[in-house]
PDB file of C-alpha atoms in Angstrom:
ATOM      1  CA  ASP T   1      -8.081 -23.524  31.634  1.00 96.00           C
ATOM      2  CA  ILE T   2      -6.795 -22.943  28.023  1.00 97.00           C
ATOM      3  CA  VAL T   3      -7.157 -19.420  26.905  1.00 98.00           C
ATOM      4  CA  MET T   4      -7.209 -18.949  23.271  1.00 98.00           C
ATOM      5  CA  THR T   5      -6.147 -15.831  21.514  1.00 98.00           C
ATOM      6  CA  GLN T   6      -6.526 -14.460  18.189  1.00 98.00           C
ATOM      7  CA  SER T   7      -4.963 -12.349  15.720  1.00 97.00           C
ATOM      8  CA  PRO T   8      -5.668  -9.906  14.193  1.00 98.00           C
ATOM      9  CA  ASP T   9      -8.973  -8.623  16.120  1.00 98.00           C
ATOM     10  CA  SER T  10      -9.923  -7.421  12.557  1.00 98.00           C
ATOM     11  CA  LEU T  11      -8.897  -6.949   9.219  1.00 97.00           C
ATOM     12  CA  ALA T  12     -10.236  -5.934   5.887  1.00 98.00           C
ATOM     13  CA  VAL T  13      -9.198  -7.539   2.854  1.00 97.00           C
ATOM     14  CA  SER T  14     -10.060  -6.973  -0.901  1.00 98.00           C
ATOM     15  CA  LEU T  15     -12.561  -9.389  -2.677  1.00 98.00           C
ATOM     16  CA  GLY T  16     -11.001 -12.360  -4.061  1.00 98.00           C
ATOM     17  CA  GLU T  17      -7.711 -11.710  -2.168  1.00 98.00           C
ATOM     18  CA  ARG T  18      -6.560 -14.060   0.501  1.00 98.00           C
ATOM     19  CA  ALA T  19      -7.819 -13.538   4.387  1.00 98.00           C
ATOM     20  CA  THR T  20      -5.465 -15.414   7.131  1.00 98.00           C
ATOM     21  CA  ILE T  21      -6.514 -15.145  10.815  1.00 98.00           C
ATOM     22  CA  ASN T  22      -4.492 -16.880  13.366  1.00 98.00           C
ATOM     23  CA  CYS T  23      -5.573 -18.663  16.725  1.00 98.00           C
ATOM     24  CA  LYS T  24      -2.861 -19.897  19.914  1.00 98.00           C
ATOM     25  CA  SER T  25      -4.077 -21.850  22.451  1.00 98.00           C
ATOM     26  CA  SER T  26      -2.222 -21.523  26.276  1.00 98.00           C
ATOM     27  CA  GLN T  27      -1.337 -25.259  26.322  1.00 98.00           C
ATOM     28  CA  SER T  28      -1.480 -28.131  23.384  1.00 98.00           C
ATOM     29  CA  VAL T  29      -4.687 -29.477  22.064  1.00 97.00           C
ATOM     30  CA  LEU T  30      -3.269 -32.427  20.364  1.00 97.00           C
ATOM     31  CA  TYR T  31      -4.439 -35.355  22.128  1.00 95.00           C
ATOM     32  CA  SER T  32      -1.121 -37.887  21.255  1.00 94.00           C
ATOM     33  CA  SER T  33      -3.111 -41.308  21.411  1.00 94.00           C
ATOM     34  CA  ASN T  34      -5.525 -40.326  18.468  1.00 93.00           C
ATOM     35  CA  ASN T  35      -3.053 -37.569  16.879  1.00 95.00           C
ATOM     36  CA  LYS T  36      -6.206 -35.284  16.686  1.00 96.00           C
ATOM     37  CA  ASN T  37      -5.821 -31.276  17.666  1.00 98.00           C
ATOM     38  CA  TYR T  38      -9.283 -30.851  19.384  1.00 97.00           C
ATOM     39  CA  LEU T  39      -9.514 -26.986  17.768  1.00 98.00           C
ATOM     40  CA  ALA T  40     -12.608 -26.201  15.713  1.00 98.00           C
ATOM     41  CA  TRP T  41     -13.645 -22.536  13.673  1.00 98.00           C
ATOM     42  CA  TYR T  42     -16.631 -20.871  13.614  1.00 98.00           C
ATOM     43  CA  GLN T  43     -18.080 -18.025  11.513  1.00 98.00           C
ATOM     44  CA  GLN T  44     -20.722 -16.086  12.837  1.00 98.00           C
ATOM     45  CA  LYS T  45     -22.784 -13.452  10.615  1.00 98.00           C
ATOM     46  CA  PRO T  46     -24.574 -10.186  12.224  1.00 95.00           C
ATOM     47  CA  GLY T  47     -27.871 -11.418  13.984  1.00 95.00           C
ATOM     48  CA  GLN T  48     -27.192 -15.194  12.967  1.00 97.00           C
ATOM     49  CA  PRO T  49     -25.764 -18.319  15.063  1.00 98.00           C
ATOM     50  CA  PRO T  50     -22.308 -19.648  14.674  1.00 98.00           C
ATOM     51  CA  LYS T  51     -21.473 -22.073  11.751  1.00 98.00           C
ATOM     52  CA  LEU T  52     -18.978 -24.809  11.982  1.00 98.00           C
ATOM     53  CA  LEU T  53     -16.532 -24.275   9.483  1.00 98.00           C
ATOM     54  CA  ILE T  54     -13.897 -26.836  10.415  1.00 98.00           C
ATOM     55  CA  TYR T  55     -13.159 -29.267  12.979  1.00 97.00           C
ATOM     56  CA  TRP T  56     -10.032 -31.639  13.966  1.00 97.00           C
ATOM     57  CA  ALA T  57      -7.876 -28.479  12.978  1.00 98.00           C
ATOM     58  CA  SER T  58      -8.417 -28.700   9.493  1.00 98.00           C
ATOM     59  CA  THR T  59     -11.309 -31.135   8.260  1.00 98.00           C
ATOM     60  CA  ARG T  60     -13.935 -28.865   6.709  1.00 98.00           C
ATOM     61  CA  GLU T  61     -17.539 -29.166   7.289  1.00 97.00           C
ATOM     62  CA  SER T  62     -19.882 -30.725   4.679  1.00 96.00           C
ATOM     63  CA  GLY T  63     -20.833 -28.379   2.467  1.00 97.00           C
ATOM     64  CA  VAL T  64     -18.667 -25.051   3.372  1.00 98.00           C
ATOM     65  CA  PRO T  65     -16.507 -23.887   0.483  1.00 98.00           C
ATOM     66  CA  ASP T  66     -13.078 -24.757   0.106  1.00 97.00           C
ATOM     67  CA  ARG T  67     -11.713 -21.494  -0.146  1.00 98.00           C
ATOM     68  CA  PHE T  68     -12.085 -22.061   3.690  1.00 98.00           C
ATOM     69  CA  SER T  69      -8.829 -24.057   5.280  1.00 98.00           C
ATOM     70  CA  GLY T  70      -7.542 -24.645   8.608  1.00 98.00           C
ATOM     71  CA  SER T  71      -3.962 -25.664   9.462  1.00 98.00           C
ATOM     72  CA  GLY T  72      -1.947 -25.690  12.230  1.00 98.00           C
ATOM     73  CA  SER T  73      -1.166 -27.735  14.869  1.00 98.00           C
ATOM     74  CA  GLY T  74      -0.359 -28.197  18.768  1.00 98.00           C
ATOM     75  CA  THR T  75      -1.124 -24.859  19.893  1.00 98.00           C
ATOM     76  CA  ASP T  76      -0.856 -22.514  16.798  1.00 98.00           C
ATOM     77  CA  PHE T  77      -3.446 -22.820  13.829  1.00 98.00           C
ATOM     78  CA  THR T  78      -4.799 -20.598  11.044  1.00 98.00           C
ATOM     79  CA  LEU T  79      -7.998 -20.151   9.113  1.00 98.00           C
ATOM     80  CA  THR T  80      -7.478 -19.238   5.591  1.00 98.00           C
ATOM     81  CA  ILE T  81     -10.220 -17.841   3.254  1.00 98.00           C
ATOM     82  CA  SER T  82      -8.283 -18.252   0.210  1.00 98.00           C
ATOM     83  CA  SER T  83     -10.198 -15.683  -2.358  1.00 97.00           C
ATOM     84  CA  LEU T  84     -12.402 -13.864  -0.167  1.00 98.00           C
ATOM     85  CA  GLN T  85     -16.208 -13.156  -1.420  1.00 98.00           C
ATOM     86  CA  ALA T  86     -18.469 -10.662  -0.002  1.00 97.00           C
ATOM     87  CA  GLU T  87     -20.625 -13.331   2.219  1.00 97.00           C
ATOM     88  CA  ASP T  88     -17.466 -14.012   3.900  1.00 98.00           C
ATOM     89  CA  VAL T  89     -18.233 -10.841   5.896  1.00 98.00           C
ATOM     90  CA  ALA T  90     -18.415 -11.968   9.700  1.00 98.00           C
ATOM     91  CA  VAL T  91     -16.532 -12.670  12.766  1.00 98.00           C
ATOM     92  CA  TYR T  92     -14.444 -15.747  13.055  1.00 98.00           C
ATOM     93  CA  TYR T  93     -13.970 -17.723  16.238  1.00 98.00           C
ATOM     94  CA  CYS T  94     -11.864 -20.547  16.961  1.00 98.00           C
ATOM     95  CA  GLN T  95     -12.348 -22.996  20.024  1.00 98.00           C
ATOM     96  CA  HIS T  96     -11.013 -25.964  21.735  1.00 98.00           C
ATOM     97  CA  TYR T  97     -12.983 -28.733  22.659  1.00 96.00           C
ATOM     98  CA  TYR T  98      -9.998 -31.050  24.369  1.00 95.00           C
ATOM     99  CA  PHE T  99     -11.517 -30.587  27.779  1.00 94.00           C
ATOM    100  CA  THR T 100     -14.168 -28.602  29.961  1.00 94.00           C
ATOM    101  CA  PRO T 101     -14.202 -25.199  30.398  1.00 96.00           C
ATOM    102  CA  PHE T 102     -14.371 -25.251  26.447  1.00 96.00           C
ATOM    103  CA  THR T 103     -13.127 -21.665  25.509  1.00 98.00           C
ATOM    104  CA  PHE T 104     -13.404 -19.435  22.151  1.00 98.00           C
ATOM    105  CA  GLY T 105     -10.894 -17.415  21.157  1.00 98.00           C
ATOM    106  CA  PRO T 106     -12.582 -13.328  21.061  1.00 98.00           C
ATOM    107  CA  GLY T 107     -13.079 -13.297  17.384  1.00 98.00           C
ATOM    108  CA  THR T 108     -11.838 -11.876  14.581  1.00 98.00           C
ATOM    109  CA  LYS T 109     -14.112  -9.423  12.477  1.00 98.00           C
ATOM    110  CA  VAL T 110     -13.364  -9.906   8.616  1.00 98.00           C
ATOM    111  CA  ASP T 111     -14.480  -6.862   6.770  1.00 98.00           C
ATOM    112  CA  ILE T 112     -14.176  -6.208   2.365  1.00 97.00           C
ATOM    113  CA  LYS T 113     -11.797  -3.350   1.809  1.00 96.00           C
TER     114      LYS T 113
ATOM    115  CA  GLU A   1     -32.535 -31.364   8.810  1.00 92.00           C
ATOM    116  CA  VAL A   2     -31.341 -30.562  12.159  1.00 94.00           C
ATOM    117  CA  GLN A   3     -33.444 -28.457  13.770  1.00 97.00           C
ATOM    118  CA  LEU A   4     -32.861 -26.698  17.427  1.00 98.00           C
ATOM    119  CA  LEU A   5     -35.363 -24.404  18.699  1.00 98.00           C
ATOM    120  CA  GLU A   6     -34.932 -22.406  22.210  1.00 98.00           C
ATOM    121  CA  SER A   7     -37.347 -21.020  24.033  1.00 98.00           C
ATOM    122  CA  GLY A   8     -37.979 -19.496  27.465  1.00 98.00           C
ATOM    123  CA  GLY A   9     -36.045 -16.483  27.465  1.00 97.00           C
ATOM    124  CA  GLY A  10     -36.779 -12.832  28.676  1.00 98.00           C
ATOM    125  CA  LEU A  11     -36.580 -10.403  31.301  1.00 98.00           C
ATOM    126  CA  VAL A  12     -35.781 -11.134  34.736  1.00 98.00           C
ATOM    127  CA  GLN A  13     -34.829  -9.083  38.314  1.00 98.00           C
ATOM    128  CA  PRO A  14     -31.516  -9.713  39.675  1.00 98.00           C
ATOM    129  CA  GLY A  15     -31.880 -12.843  41.831  1.00 98.00           C
ATOM    130  CA  GLY A  16     -34.505 -14.493  40.118  1.00 98.00           C
ATOM    131  CA  SER A  17     -35.015 -17.650  38.275  1.00 98.00           C
ATOM    132  CA  LEU A  18     -35.819 -18.601  34.534  1.00 98.00           C
ATOM    133  CA  GLY A  19     -35.690 -22.030  32.789  1.00 98.00           C
ATOM    134  CA  LEU A  20     -34.616 -22.277  28.814  1.00 98.00           C
ATOM    135  CA  SER A  21     -35.729 -25.058  26.543  1.00 98.00           C
ATOM    136  CA  CYS A  22     -34.522 -26.438  23.258  1.00 98.00           C
ATOM    137  CA  ALA A  23     -36.464 -28.708  21.411  1.00 98.00           C
ATOM    138  CA  ALA A  24     -34.180 -31.079  18.687  1.00 98.00           C
ATOM    139  CA  SER A  25     -35.503 -32.606  15.823  1.00 96.00           C
ATOM    140  CA  GLY A  26     -33.939 -34.365  12.785  1.00 94.00           C
ATOM    141  CA  ILE A  27     -31.546 -36.075  14.935  1.00 89.00           C
ATOM    142  CA  THR A  28     -31.190 -39.001  17.085  1.00 93.00           C
ATOM    143  CA  PHE A  29     -31.124 -36.722  19.989  1.00 95.00           C
ATOM    144  CA  SER A  30     -30.083 -39.253  22.878  1.00 95.00           C
ATOM    145  CA  SER A  31     -26.628 -40.019  20.856  1.00 94.00           C
ATOM    146  CA  TYR A  32     -25.301 -36.510  21.141  1.00 95.00           C
ATOM    147  CA  ALA A  33     -23.866 -34.707  24.141  1.00 96.00           C
ATOM    148  CA  MET A  34     -25.650 -30.843  23.964  1.00 97.00           C
ATOM    149  CA  SER A  35     -24.336 -27.274  25.138  1.00 97.00           C
ATOM    150  CA  TRP A  36     -25.631 -23.912  26.266  1.00 98.00           C
ATOM    151  CA  VAL A  37     -23.518 -21.083  24.852  1.00 98.00           C
ATOM    152  CA  ARG A  38     -24.014 -17.928  25.681  1.00 98.00           C
ATOM    153  CA  GLN A  39     -23.276 -14.555  24.086  1.00 98.00           C
ATOM    154  CA  ALA A  40     -23.608 -11.304  25.659  1.00 98.00           C
ATOM    155  CA  PRO A  41     -24.789  -8.456  23.481  1.00 97.00           C
ATOM    156  CA  GLY A  42     -22.019  -7.634  21.284  1.00 96.00           C
ATOM    157  CA  LYS A  43     -19.175  -9.639  23.278  1.00 98.00           C
ATOM    158  CA  GLY A  44     -17.919 -12.994  22.182  1.00 98.00           C
ATOM    159  CA  LEU A  45     -19.002 -16.652  22.795  1.00 98.00           C
ATOM    160  CA  GLU A  46     -19.125 -18.153  26.189  1.00 98.00           C
ATOM    161  CA  TRP A  47     -19.692 -21.893  26.888  1.00 98.00           C
ATOM    162  CA  VAL A  48     -22.104 -22.625  29.721  1.00 98.00           C
ATOM    163  CA  SER A  49     -22.959 -26.440  30.256  1.00 98.00           C
ATOM    164  CA  THR A  50     -22.513 -29.478  28.689  1.00 97.00           C
ATOM    165  CA  ILE A  51     -24.565 -32.532  29.341  1.00 96.00           C
ATOM    166  CA  SER A  52     -23.638 -36.227  27.961  1.00 95.00           C
ATOM    167  CA  GLY A  53     -26.460 -37.760  25.297  1.00 95.00           C
ATOM    168  CA  PRO A  54     -27.526 -40.062  27.809  1.00 95.00           C
ATOM    169  CA  GLY A  55     -27.552 -37.411  30.511  1.00 95.00           C
ATOM    170  CA  ASP A  56     -24.996 -39.182  32.817  1.00 95.00           C
ATOM    171  CA  SER A  57     -22.291 -36.300  32.918  1.00 95.00           C
ATOM    172  CA  THR A  58     -22.825 -32.794  33.261  1.00 97.00           C
ATOM    173  CA  TYR A  59     -20.382 -29.856  33.271  1.00 97.00           C
ATOM    174  CA  TYR A  60     -20.456 -25.939  34.094  1.00 98.00           C
ATOM    175  CA  ALA A  61     -18.335 -22.554  33.582  1.00 98.00           C
ATOM    176  CA  ASP A  62     -17.212 -21.405  37.036  1.00 98.00           C
ATOM    177  CA  SER A  63     -19.224 -18.845  36.507  1.00 98.00           C
ATOM    178  CA  VAL A  64     -22.580 -20.444  36.914  1.00 98.00           C
ATOM    179  CA  LYS A  65     -21.665 -23.413  38.775  1.00 98.00           C
ATOM    180  CA  GLY A  66     -24.107 -23.628  41.681  1.00 98.00           C
ATOM    181  CA  ARG A  67     -26.753 -21.190  40.176  1.00 98.00           C
ATOM    182  CA  PHE A  68     -27.686 -23.109  36.745  1.00 98.00           C
ATOM    183  CA  THR A  69     -28.872 -26.743  36.137  1.00 98.00           C
ATOM    184  CA  ILE A  70     -28.447 -28.453  32.742  1.00 98.00           C
ATOM    185  CA  SER A  71     -30.928 -31.302  31.988  1.00 98.00           C
ATOM    186  CA  ARG A  72     -32.655 -33.381  29.437  1.00 98.00           C
ATOM    187  CA  ASP A  73     -35.417 -35.862  28.288  1.00 98.00           C
ATOM    188  CA  ASN A  74     -34.361 -38.123  25.663  1.00 97.00           C
ATOM    189  CA  SER A  75     -38.262 -39.000  25.717  1.00 97.00           C
ATOM    190  CA  LYS A  76     -38.734 -35.331  24.432  1.00 97.00           C
ATOM    191  CA  ASN A  77     -36.109 -34.717  22.349  1.00 97.00           C
ATOM    192  CA  THR A  78     -35.539 -31.499  24.597  1.00 98.00           C
ATOM    193  CA  LEU A  79     -32.765 -29.925  26.271  1.00 98.00           C
ATOM    194  CA  TYR A  80     -33.380 -27.769  29.269  1.00 98.00           C
ATOM    195  CA  LEU A  81     -31.276 -25.143  31.540  1.00 98.00           C
ATOM    196  CA  GLN A  82     -32.637 -23.690  34.575  1.00 98.00           C
ATOM    197  CA  MET A  83     -31.054 -20.433  35.618  1.00 98.00           C
ATOM    198  CA  ASN A  84     -31.421 -19.655  39.406  1.00 98.00           C
ATOM    199  CA  SER A  85     -29.836 -16.476  41.410  1.00 98.00           C
ATOM    200  CA  LEU A  86     -29.435 -14.691  38.158  1.00 98.00           C
ATOM    201  CA  ARG A  87     -27.295 -11.499  37.864  1.00 98.00           C
ATOM    202  CA  ALA A  88     -27.127  -8.923  35.560  1.00 98.00           C
ATOM    203  CA  GLU A  89     -23.657 -10.448  33.945  1.00 98.00           C
ATOM    204  CA  ASP A  90     -25.700 -13.345  32.650  1.00 98.00           C
ATOM    205  CA  THR A  91     -27.463 -11.155  30.654  1.00 98.00           C
ATOM    206  CA  ALA A  92     -26.851 -12.628  27.010  1.00 98.00           C
ATOM    207  CA  VAL A  93     -28.236 -14.725  23.911  1.00 98.00           C
ATOM    208  CA  TYR A  94     -28.380 -18.181  25.159  1.00 98.00           C
ATOM    209  CA  TYR A  95     -27.806 -20.560  22.323  1.00 98.00           C
ATOM    210  CA  CYS A  96     -28.496 -24.109  22.479  1.00 98.00           C
ATOM    211  CA  ALA A  97     -25.763 -26.283  20.232  1.00 98.00           C
ATOM    212  CA  GLU A  98     -25.203 -30.107  19.367  1.00 96.00           C
ATOM    213  CA  HIS A  99     -22.259 -31.899  19.866  1.00 94.00           C
ATOM    214  CA  SER A 100     -20.916 -34.034  17.254  1.00 89.00           C
ATOM    215  CA  MET A 101     -20.599 -37.090  19.434  1.00 86.00           C
ATOM    216  CA  THR A 102     -21.881 -38.551  22.480  1.00 79.00           C
ATOM    217  CA  TYR A 103     -19.439 -37.181  25.053  1.00 84.00           C
ATOM    218  CA  TYR A 104     -18.467 -33.822  25.690  1.00 79.00           C
ATOM    219  CA  ASP A 105     -14.973 -33.838  24.056  1.00 85.00           C
ATOM    220  CA  SER A 106     -16.371 -32.890  20.460  1.00 89.00           C
ATOM    221  CA  TYR A 107     -17.154 -30.007  18.482  1.00 95.00           C
ATOM    222  CA  PHE A 108     -20.446 -28.323  18.126  1.00 96.00           C
ATOM    223  CA  ASP A 109     -22.114 -28.891  14.772  1.00 94.00           C
ATOM    224  CA  TYR A 110     -25.511 -27.803  14.852  1.00 97.00           C
ATOM    225  CA  TRP A 111     -26.662 -24.706  16.464  1.00 98.00           C
ATOM    226  CA  GLY A 112     -30.153 -23.033  17.665  1.00 98.00           C
ATOM    227  CA  GLN A 113     -31.356 -19.742  16.827  1.00 98.00           C
ATOM    228  CA  GLY A 114     -30.778 -18.397  20.003  1.00 98.00           C
ATOM    229  CA  THR A 115     -32.799 -16.988  23.162  1.00 98.00           C
ATOM    230  CA  LEU A 116     -32.259 -13.497  24.864  1.00 98.00           C
ATOM    231  CA  VAL A 117     -32.326 -13.318  28.436  1.00 98.00           C
ATOM    232  CA  THR A 118     -31.785 -10.046  30.093  1.00 98.00           C
ATOM    233  CA  VAL A 119     -31.161  -9.702  33.824  1.00 98.00           C
ATOM    234  CA  SER A 120     -32.307  -5.999  34.964  1.00 97.00           C
ATOM    235  CA  SER A 121     -34.542  -4.150  37.313  1.00 96.00           C
TER     236      SER A 121
END
């Protein structure tokens, strides 16, 4: 099974400042035949289901603000919120979908400083 | 607009059974794989099971294999999860999630609101 880890566990960022979340997989999720990273990011606000933000490690889902961006390849990935807004307070999860079992990172809680 | 509506959650005793449903609308249901993902109270997300669009392939987490059965009725646009031999550790909100493609190696692009399953005596 692929183990997903995230850092930090939580972070507090001032409004308008950058937030950076790291995700690491225990083995590569880059599929060589199509050069795609099978890695997604989700946002979950309290009392709500998760919402897809980023897929294929760096493709922003339709309707997601462009302050959210994903990067990385292989085993190391990053979600960046370029200018934190109040509505971005949430828990963020990375997840691989390379093969089953799909696994999620433990989550990173983002708050306002 | 894609909508996924789960139902069937509730309180069940350890060792008991429960069946969940997820009614889908706004999508060509049979074209997409579907999954169940659960979240224990205050915890993170755990993938439970996936079924392909045609229903010809199913996958399970080790924690539920042999106890849970995923199925779908494409004529009714409905996904199911039959849960048997329930344990306290199965207590969670269960979400149905639509995959972006027909088979399992795709991300979850839509989620339902979830239904709470509580296993307790």
